[in-house]
Short mmCIF file of C-alpha atoms and ligand atoms in Angstrom, two decimals:
data_model
loop_
_atom_site.label_atom_id
_atom_site.label_comp_id
_atom_site.label_asym_id
_atom_site.label_seq_id
_atom_site.Cartn_x
_atom_site.Cartn_y
_atom_site.Cartn_z
CA UNK A 46 -41.56 -7.18 2.35
CA UNK A 47 -39.25 -4.19 2.42
CA UNK A 48 -37.97 -3.28 5.87
CA UNK A 49 -39.38 -0.21 7.54
CA UNK A 50 -37.16 2.80 8.27
CA UNK A 51 -35.30 2.45 11.54
CA UNK A 52 -35.91 5.39 13.84
CA UNK A 53 -34.38 5.65 17.25
CA UNK A 54 -36.48 6.61 20.25
CA UNK A 55 -35.71 10.26 19.65
CA UNK A 56 -36.82 9.96 16.01
CA UNK A 57 -33.47 11.00 14.49
CA UNK A 58 -32.52 9.95 11.00
CA UNK A 59 -29.72 7.34 11.25
CA UNK A 60 -26.91 7.90 8.78
CA UNK A 61 -23.84 5.79 8.04
CA UNK A 62 -20.88 7.63 6.54
CA UNK A 63 -18.46 5.26 4.83
CA UNK A 64 -14.99 6.85 4.91
CA UNK A 65 -13.26 8.83 7.66
CA UNK A 66 -11.34 11.36 5.54
CA UNK A 67 -11.99 15.08 5.61
CA UNK A 68 -15.01 14.79 3.31
CA UNK A 69 -16.73 12.05 5.34
CA UNK A 70 -16.02 13.74 8.67
CA UNK A 71 -17.10 17.20 7.51
CA UNK A 72 -20.36 15.77 6.15
CA UNK A 73 -20.85 13.86 9.42
CA UNK A 74 -20.33 17.06 11.43
CA UNK A 75 -22.87 19.01 9.40
CA UNK A 76 -25.47 16.21 9.44
CA UNK A 77 -25.03 15.78 13.18
CA UNK A 78 -25.49 19.53 13.62
CA UNK A 79 -28.78 19.20 11.73
CA UNK A 80 -30.03 16.58 14.19
CA UNK A 81 -29.08 13.26 12.58
CA UNK A 82 -27.72 10.26 14.42
CA UNK A 83 -24.44 9.58 12.57
CA UNK A 84 -21.84 6.78 12.57
CA UNK A 85 -18.57 6.85 10.59
CA UNK A 86 -17.13 3.61 9.20
CA UNK A 87 -13.38 3.92 8.68
CA UNK A 88 -11.33 1.09 7.20
CA UNK A 89 -8.15 2.15 9.03
CA UNK A 90 -7.60 1.36 12.68
CA UNK A 91 -7.55 5.10 13.35
CA UNK A 92 -8.13 8.28 11.39
CA UNK A 93 -5.51 9.20 8.80
CA UNK A 94 -5.31 6.10 6.62
CA UNK A 95 -6.31 7.97 3.46
CA UNK A 96 -5.29 10.93 1.37
CA UNK A 97 -6.36 13.75 3.73
CA UNK A 98 -3.22 13.52 5.84
CA UNK A 99 -1.11 13.52 2.68
CA UNK A 100 -2.60 16.80 1.47
CA UNK A 101 -0.77 20.12 1.56
CA UNK A 102 -3.83 21.81 3.12
CA UNK A 103 -3.92 24.70 0.65
CA UNK A 104 -7.28 26.42 0.22
CA UNK A 105 -6.65 27.59 -3.32
CA UNK A 106 -10.04 28.97 -4.37
CA UNK A 107 -8.44 31.42 -6.78
CA UNK A 108 -5.20 29.69 -7.79
CA UNK A 109 -6.74 26.33 -8.56
CA UNK A 110 -9.88 27.43 -10.36
CA UNK A 111 -9.69 31.00 -11.69
CA UNK A 112 -8.13 29.81 -14.95
CA UNK A 113 -10.60 27.02 -15.62
CA UNK A 114 -12.97 28.93 -17.92
CA UNK A 115 -15.04 25.84 -18.68
CA UNK A 116 -15.43 24.94 -15.00
CA UNK A 117 -17.75 27.70 -13.81
CA UNK A 118 -19.58 25.47 -11.34
CA UNK A 119 -16.32 24.28 -9.84
CA UNK A 120 -15.05 27.84 -9.55
CA UNK A 121 -18.30 28.76 -7.78
CA UNK A 122 -17.97 25.78 -5.43
CA UNK A 123 -14.34 26.72 -4.72
CA UNK A 124 -15.30 30.33 -3.99
CA UNK A 125 -18.14 29.26 -1.73
CA UNK A 126 -15.90 26.80 0.11
CA UNK A 127 -13.20 29.45 0.54
CA UNK A 128 -15.76 31.75 2.12
CA UNK A 129 -16.99 29.00 4.47
CA UNK A 130 -13.50 28.09 5.70
CA UNK A 131 -12.91 30.83 8.32
CA UNK A 132 -16.08 29.84 10.22
CA UNK A 133 -15.50 26.15 9.57
CA UNK A 134 -11.97 26.36 11.00
CA UNK A 135 -13.26 28.26 14.04
CA UNK A 136 -15.96 25.62 14.56
CA UNK A 137 -13.52 22.71 14.36
CA UNK A 138 -11.11 24.51 16.68
CA UNK A 139 -13.84 25.23 19.21
CA UNK A 140 -15.36 21.73 19.11
CA UNK A 141 -12.11 19.84 18.52
CA UNK A 142 -10.12 21.37 21.33
CA UNK A 143 -7.36 23.32 19.56
CA UNK A 144 -6.04 25.19 16.55
CA UNK A 145 -5.82 23.93 12.96
CA UNK A 146 -3.17 26.44 11.76
CA UNK A 147 -5.71 28.31 9.66
CA UNK A 148 -3.50 30.96 8.07
CA UNK A 149 -4.88 34.27 6.88
CA UNK A 150 -1.66 35.11 5.01
CA UNK A 151 -2.73 34.49 1.41
CA UNK A 152 -0.73 32.79 -1.33
CA UNK A 153 1.97 34.19 -3.62
CA UNK A 154 2.24 33.10 -7.26
CA UNK A 155 5.58 33.71 -8.95
CA UNK A 156 6.81 33.84 -12.54
CA UNK A 157 10.46 33.35 -13.48
CA UNK A 158 10.43 33.75 -17.28
CA UNK A 159 8.60 35.79 -19.91
CA UNK A 160 6.38 32.83 -20.71
CA UNK A 161 5.47 32.51 -17.04
CA UNK A 162 4.77 36.24 -16.83
CA UNK A 163 2.17 35.69 -19.57
CA UNK A 164 0.62 32.93 -17.48
CA UNK A 165 0.63 35.16 -14.40
CA UNK A 166 -1.09 37.97 -16.30
CA UNK A 167 -3.75 35.55 -17.54
CA UNK A 168 -4.28 34.38 -13.97
CA UNK A 169 -4.58 37.97 -12.73
CA UNK A 170 -7.11 38.81 -15.46
CA UNK A 171 -9.13 35.66 -14.71
CA UNK A 172 -9.25 36.53 -11.00
CA UNK A 173 -10.39 40.07 -11.81
CA UNK A 174 -13.04 38.78 -14.22
CA UNK A 175 -14.37 36.53 -11.47
CA UNK A 176 -14.15 39.15 -8.77
CA UNK A 177 -11.53 37.16 -6.88
CA UNK A 178 -9.16 39.37 -4.90
CA UNK A 179 -5.71 39.61 -6.50
CA UNK A 180 -2.83 42.07 -6.13
CA UNK A 181 0.31 42.51 -8.21
CA UNK A 182 3.46 42.50 -6.10
CA UNK A 183 6.41 44.71 -6.91
CA UNK A 184 10.00 43.65 -6.21
CA UNK A 185 9.85 45.85 -3.10
CA UNK A 186 6.61 44.13 -1.95
CA UNK A 187 8.24 40.74 -2.38
CA UNK A 188 11.37 41.74 -0.51
CA UNK A 189 9.29 43.07 2.36
CA UNK A 190 6.55 40.40 2.53
CA UNK A 191 8.37 37.23 1.50
CA UNK A 192 12.13 37.82 1.66
CA UNK A 193 12.75 34.07 1.28
CA UNK A 194 11.87 34.35 -2.42
CA UNK A 195 15.28 35.30 -3.73
CA UNK A 196 15.41 32.67 -6.48
CA UNK A 197 14.78 34.73 -9.59
CA UNK A 198 11.11 35.63 -9.31
CA UNK A 199 10.50 38.18 -12.12
CA UNK A 200 6.88 38.94 -11.25
CA UNK A 201 4.45 37.91 -8.55
CA UNK A 202 0.81 38.04 -7.54
CA UNK A 203 -0.74 37.95 -4.09
CA UNK A 204 -4.00 35.98 -3.77
CA UNK A 205 -5.07 37.23 -0.35
CA UNK A 206 -8.00 34.83 0.09
CA UNK A 207 -6.11 31.63 -0.81
CA UNK A 208 -5.36 30.45 2.70
CA UNK A 209 -4.12 27.21 4.20
CA UNK A 210 -4.54 24.82 7.12
CA UNK A 211 -2.61 21.84 8.42
CA UNK A 212 -4.71 19.00 6.98
CA UNK A 213 -3.39 16.42 9.43
CA UNK A 214 -4.37 18.55 12.39
CA UNK A 215 -7.75 19.35 10.83
CA UNK A 216 -8.51 15.63 10.61
CA UNK A 217 -7.58 15.06 14.27
CA UNK A 218 -9.67 18.01 15.41
CA UNK A 219 -12.62 16.90 13.31
CA UNK A 220 -12.41 13.46 14.89
CA UNK A 221 -12.40 14.98 18.37
CA UNK A 222 -15.25 17.34 17.47
CA UNK A 223 -17.37 14.48 16.18
CA UNK A 224 -16.73 12.28 19.21
CA UNK A 225 -17.72 15.15 21.44
CA UNK A 226 -20.88 15.67 19.36
CA UNK A 227 -21.85 12.01 19.86
CA UNK A 228 -20.91 10.60 16.44
CA UNK A 229 -19.87 6.95 16.67
CA UNK A 230 -16.67 5.72 15.00
CA UNK A 231 -16.30 2.18 13.72
CA UNK A 232 -12.62 1.69 13.00
CA UNK A 233 -11.01 -1.13 11.08
CA UNK A 234 -14.29 -1.83 9.25
CA UNK A 235 -13.94 -2.35 5.52
CA UNK A 236 -17.47 -1.91 4.27
CA UNK A 237 -17.53 -4.22 1.27
CA UNK A 238 -21.21 -5.09 1.23
CA UNK A 239 -24.37 -3.25 2.24
CA UNK A 240 -27.82 -4.80 2.15
CA UNK A 241 -30.43 -2.21 1.25
CA UNK A 242 -34.13 -1.82 1.01
CA UNK A 243 -35.81 0.92 2.88
CA UNK A 244 -33.05 0.58 5.45
CA UNK A 245 -29.41 -0.32 4.94
CA UNK A 246 -27.70 -3.06 6.90
CA UNK A 247 -23.95 -2.78 7.33
CA UNK A 248 -21.63 -5.82 7.64
CA UNK A 249 -21.64 -5.42 11.45
CA UNK A 250 -25.44 -5.75 11.50
CA UNK A 251 -26.11 -2.06 12.29
CA UNK A 252 -28.99 -0.54 10.34
CA UNK A 253 -29.31 2.95 8.92
CA UNK A 254 -31.84 5.04 7.01
CA UNK A 255 -29.25 6.65 4.74
CA UNK A 256 -25.69 5.92 3.59
CA UNK A 257 -23.12 8.52 2.50
CA UNK A 258 -20.17 7.20 0.48
CA UNK A 259 -17.00 9.19 1.14
CA UNK A 260 -14.44 6.55 0.28
CA UNK A 261 -11.91 8.74 -1.56
CA UNK A 262 -10.00 6.66 -4.07
CA UNK A 263 -10.83 3.43 -2.19
CA UNK A 264 -13.23 0.78 -3.45
CA UNK A 265 -16.97 1.37 -3.27
CA UNK A 266 -19.11 -1.15 -1.39
CA UNK A 267 -21.38 -3.49 -3.31
CA UNK A 268 -25.11 -3.16 -2.59
CA UNK A 269 -27.66 -5.94 -2.50
CA UNK A 270 -31.42 -6.00 -2.05
CA UNK A 271 -33.07 -7.82 0.88
CA UNK A 272 -33.29 -11.02 -1.19
CA UNK A 273 -29.69 -10.83 -2.36
CA UNK A 274 -30.14 -9.28 -5.82
CA UNK A 275 -27.40 -6.75 -6.68
CA UNK A 276 -28.42 -3.08 -6.55
CA UNK A 277 -26.69 -0.74 -9.02
CA UNK A 278 -25.52 2.56 -7.56
CA UNK A 279 -24.62 3.93 -11.00
CA UNK A 280 -21.30 5.43 -9.84
CA UNK A 281 -18.09 5.22 -11.80
CA UNK A 282 -14.84 4.18 -10.10
CA UNK A 283 -12.52 7.05 -9.21
CA UNK A 284 -9.46 7.78 -11.34
CA UNK A 285 -6.38 7.54 -9.08
CA UNK A 286 -3.95 10.46 -9.39
CA UNK A 287 -0.82 9.88 -7.34
CA UNK A 288 0.91 12.82 -5.70
CA UNK A 289 4.35 12.66 -4.07
CA UNK A 290 5.27 15.27 -1.48
CA UNK A 291 8.37 16.24 0.47
CA UNK A 292 8.40 17.61 4.03
CA UNK A 293 11.45 19.72 4.94
CA UNK A 294 12.42 20.97 8.38
CA UNK A 295 11.66 24.66 8.90
CA UNK A 296 14.85 26.67 8.43
CA UNK A 297 15.87 30.24 9.17
CA UNK A 298 15.01 32.44 6.20
CA UNK A 299 12.31 30.00 5.05
CA UNK A 300 9.02 31.10 3.46
CA UNK A 301 6.03 32.44 5.39
CA UNK A 302 3.38 32.13 2.67
CA UNK A 303 2.09 29.42 0.38
CA UNK A 304 4.10 29.90 -2.80
CA UNK A 305 3.06 28.61 -6.21
CA UNK A 306 5.21 28.41 -9.30
CA UNK A 307 4.20 26.56 -12.44
CA UNK A 308 6.09 23.41 -11.52
CA UNK A 309 6.04 23.35 -7.71
CA UNK A 310 4.27 24.64 -4.62
CA UNK A 311 5.62 25.31 -1.14
CA UNK A 312 3.32 25.27 1.89
CA UNK A 313 5.06 26.23 5.15
CA UNK A 314 3.50 24.92 8.38
CA UNK A 315 4.79 25.35 11.91
CA UNK A 316 6.40 21.89 12.03
CA UNK A 317 7.61 21.56 8.44
CA UNK A 318 7.66 23.02 4.96
CA UNK A 319 5.70 20.93 2.48
CA UNK A 320 6.88 20.83 -1.12
CA UNK A 321 4.60 19.31 -3.73
CA UNK A 322 3.59 17.60 -5.73
CA UNK A 323 3.75 15.13 -8.56
CA UNK A 324 0.54 14.45 -10.48
CA UNK A 325 0.57 10.92 -11.84
CA UNK A 326 -2.77 10.05 -13.40
CA UNK A 327 -3.73 6.40 -13.28
CA UNK A 328 -1.29 5.52 -10.49
CA UNK A 329 -2.77 4.22 -7.23
CA UNK A 330 0.42 3.16 -5.44
CA UNK A 331 1.96 5.14 -2.59
CA UNK A 332 5.59 4.40 -3.31
CA UNK A 333 7.94 7.33 -2.76
CA UNK A 334 10.47 7.61 -5.58
CA UNK A 335 13.79 9.29 -4.71
CA UNK A 336 14.08 10.91 -8.16
CA UNK A 337 10.64 12.55 -7.84
CA UNK A 338 11.40 13.82 -4.35
CA UNK A 339 14.81 15.15 -5.45
CA UNK A 340 13.13 16.99 -8.35
CA UNK A 341 10.66 18.61 -5.93
CA UNK A 342 13.52 19.81 -3.74
CA UNK A 343 15.45 21.21 -6.72
CA UNK A 344 12.41 23.18 -7.88
CA UNK A 345 11.67 24.49 -4.38
CA UNK A 346 15.30 25.50 -3.80
CA UNK A 347 15.37 27.32 -7.15
CA UNK A 348 12.68 29.62 -5.75
CA UNK A 349 13.68 29.65 -2.09
CA UNK A 350 17.44 28.98 -1.86
CA UNK A 351 17.17 28.62 1.94
CA UNK A 352 15.44 25.26 1.32
CA UNK A 353 18.41 23.79 -0.58
CA UNK A 354 19.97 22.36 2.56
CA UNK A 355 16.89 22.05 4.78
CA UNK A 356 16.90 18.58 6.33
CA UNK A 357 14.31 16.22 4.90
CA UNK A 358 11.82 15.22 7.60
CA UNK A 359 9.87 12.77 5.51
CA UNK A 360 8.29 12.23 2.12
CA UNK A 361 5.05 10.50 1.19
CA UNK A 362 2.63 9.81 -1.61
CA UNK A 363 -1.16 10.09 -1.61
CA UNK A 364 -3.76 9.09 -4.15
CA UNK A 365 -6.15 11.85 -5.22
CA UNK A 366 -9.63 10.65 -6.20
CA UNK A 367 -10.05 11.98 -9.74
CA UNK A 368 -13.06 12.02 -12.06
CA UNK A 369 -13.27 12.36 -15.87
CA UNK A 370 -14.17 16.08 -15.64
CA UNK A 371 -12.15 16.82 -12.47
CA UNK A 372 -15.34 17.74 -10.60
CA UNK A 373 -16.66 15.97 -7.51
CA UNK A 374 -19.69 13.69 -7.38
CA UNK A 375 -22.11 14.98 -4.76
CA UNK A 376 -25.68 13.78 -4.40
CA UNK A 377 -28.00 10.81 -4.52
CA UNK A 378 -26.89 7.72 -6.39
CA UNK A 379 -29.17 5.39 -8.38
CA UNK A 380 -30.08 3.72 -5.07
CA UNK A 381 -32.54 5.93 -3.19
CA UNK A 382 -31.10 6.75 0.22
CA UNK A 383 -27.47 6.24 -0.84
CA UNK A 384 -25.51 9.43 -1.47
CA UNK A 385 -22.05 10.15 -2.92
CA UNK A 386 -19.50 12.62 -1.57
CA UNK A 387 -16.70 11.51 -3.87
CA UNK A 388 -14.14 12.60 -6.45
CA UNK A 389 -12.69 15.70 -4.81
CA UNK A 390 -9.44 15.24 -6.75
CA UNK A 391 -6.95 18.01 -5.79
CA UNK A 392 -9.30 19.98 -3.55
CA UNK A 393 -10.76 17.76 -0.83
CA UNK A 394 -9.54 20.04 1.93
CA UNK A 395 -10.81 23.20 0.26
CA UNK A 396 -14.18 21.75 -0.75
CA UNK A 397 -14.91 19.94 2.55
CA UNK A 398 -17.20 22.53 4.22
CA UNK A 399 -19.09 23.21 0.98
CA UNK A 400 -19.56 19.52 0.20
CA UNK A 401 -20.71 18.98 3.80
CA UNK A 402 -23.37 21.61 3.31
CA UNK A 403 -24.55 20.20 -0.05
CA UNK A 404 -24.63 16.65 1.31
CA UNK A 405 -26.58 17.65 4.42
CA UNK A 406 -29.03 19.68 2.31
CA UNK A 407 -29.81 16.59 0.26
CA UNK A 408 -29.60 13.84 2.86
CA UNK A 409 -31.37 15.63 5.71
CA UNK A 410 -33.51 18.25 4.03
CA UNK A 411 -34.11 16.61 0.63
CA UNK A 412 -33.00 19.81 -1.17
CA UNK A 413 -30.66 19.96 -4.15
CA UNK A 414 -29.22 23.47 -4.19
CA UNK A 415 -28.39 25.08 -7.58
CA UNK A 416 -24.70 24.80 -6.68
CA UNK A 417 -25.02 21.01 -6.33
CA UNK A 418 -26.72 20.52 -9.71
CA UNK A 419 -23.43 20.37 -11.64
CA UNK A 420 -22.05 17.62 -9.42
CA UNK A 421 -24.75 14.99 -9.98
CA UNK A 422 -22.93 11.71 -9.27
CA UNK A 423 -24.82 9.99 -12.09
CA UNK A 424 -23.75 12.45 -14.80
CA UNK A 425 -21.11 10.14 -16.30
CA UNK A 426 -23.57 7.30 -16.58
CA UNK A 427 -26.02 9.66 -18.28
CA UNK A 428 -23.33 10.93 -20.65
CA UNK A 429 -22.46 7.36 -21.57
CA UNK A 430 -26.15 6.58 -22.15
CA UNK A 431 -26.58 9.68 -24.32
CA UNK A 432 -23.51 8.78 -26.40
CA UNK A 433 -24.80 5.22 -26.75
CA UNK A 434 -28.26 6.40 -27.92
CA UNK A 435 -26.63 8.79 -30.41
CA UNK A 436 -24.65 5.88 -31.86
CA UNK A 437 -27.81 3.78 -32.08
CA UNK A 438 -29.56 6.57 -34.02
CA UNK A 439 -26.70 6.92 -36.53
N1 LIG B 62 -3.99 20.50 -4.05
C1 LIG B 62 -2.64 20.20 -4.19
C2 LIG B 62 -2.36 18.90 -4.81
O1 LIG B 62 -3.27 18.18 -5.15
O2 LIG B 62 -1.21 18.58 -4.99
#
């Protein structure tokens, strides 16, 4: 006989979130706010084992997505997330006991050659077509607003709504906010196996009504029915995309804004200046390679000469959770009651508040908003099935 749903005395829905990165914690915060009883299972012995703390924290709604003409749903998600961030940051700061370095400065995109000016113009036109705020910067604007950029910028754009946060601090504040809100943390728990039916039993014996998978590029748990038969969740494995990043000490004359060029970005925080990043599809290791880090510094110093001699604080590599179409997987899996919040690729920090909202809508309220439709976690399975049936018909 299938087990009956477990309800606590107060009748709250019990939800297990597997994964304590920014996506899992943001979803946990939103579901808790909507009355659920939430626990977070994190495989590390504390927060920060995954890719969140290796992110540059840029909220690039316009820069990252304006040019992706075939990714309308992603652009809409990015825009929505960008609009949610000011309130989300304020909420985390209020509940988490301190600031997250949410910067209202905007990002500058620079071109250094005629070919890059063409790219910049295309970006400006795409932003205008999508009603995303964008402003051309003259040489005088640049000199006044970002005097650090003396390395041959021939043209520049300001994207005033592409902001940034310190992702490491965000994760800490989210953790504090959740603890204060009564969310339980289970650290050092690799969730390899979940037994499901109408309720889900975790390896530690705890039982939940719903499970949210937010495991980043880590392995997904295996699911089994009450009698031990495997249950298929229908999710694909993530595609690892390694990114190496360099952290330089802040120096006099350093940049004040996020700066993007075609081959590098610079994200200044109060404690360091992040320079990123490589994009190595298919690589899941976190080895830092001196040649890659040196190349990042050379590119950054070509734009901002003041960074040429900035002491290196540290360098790291993270693994972005990619998907075949670069879009996240948000929604119910093939196992009723098990939901995905996966595949946020280069934009986990940006998308976090929007994904949290879409996950809570589905898990708590049973609603799939039009925005979530494009991110059905089973779409790859369905595409494979459709291709298979087409072959059969041939
Ligand atoms: N979003 C920046 C990166 O993935 O490197």
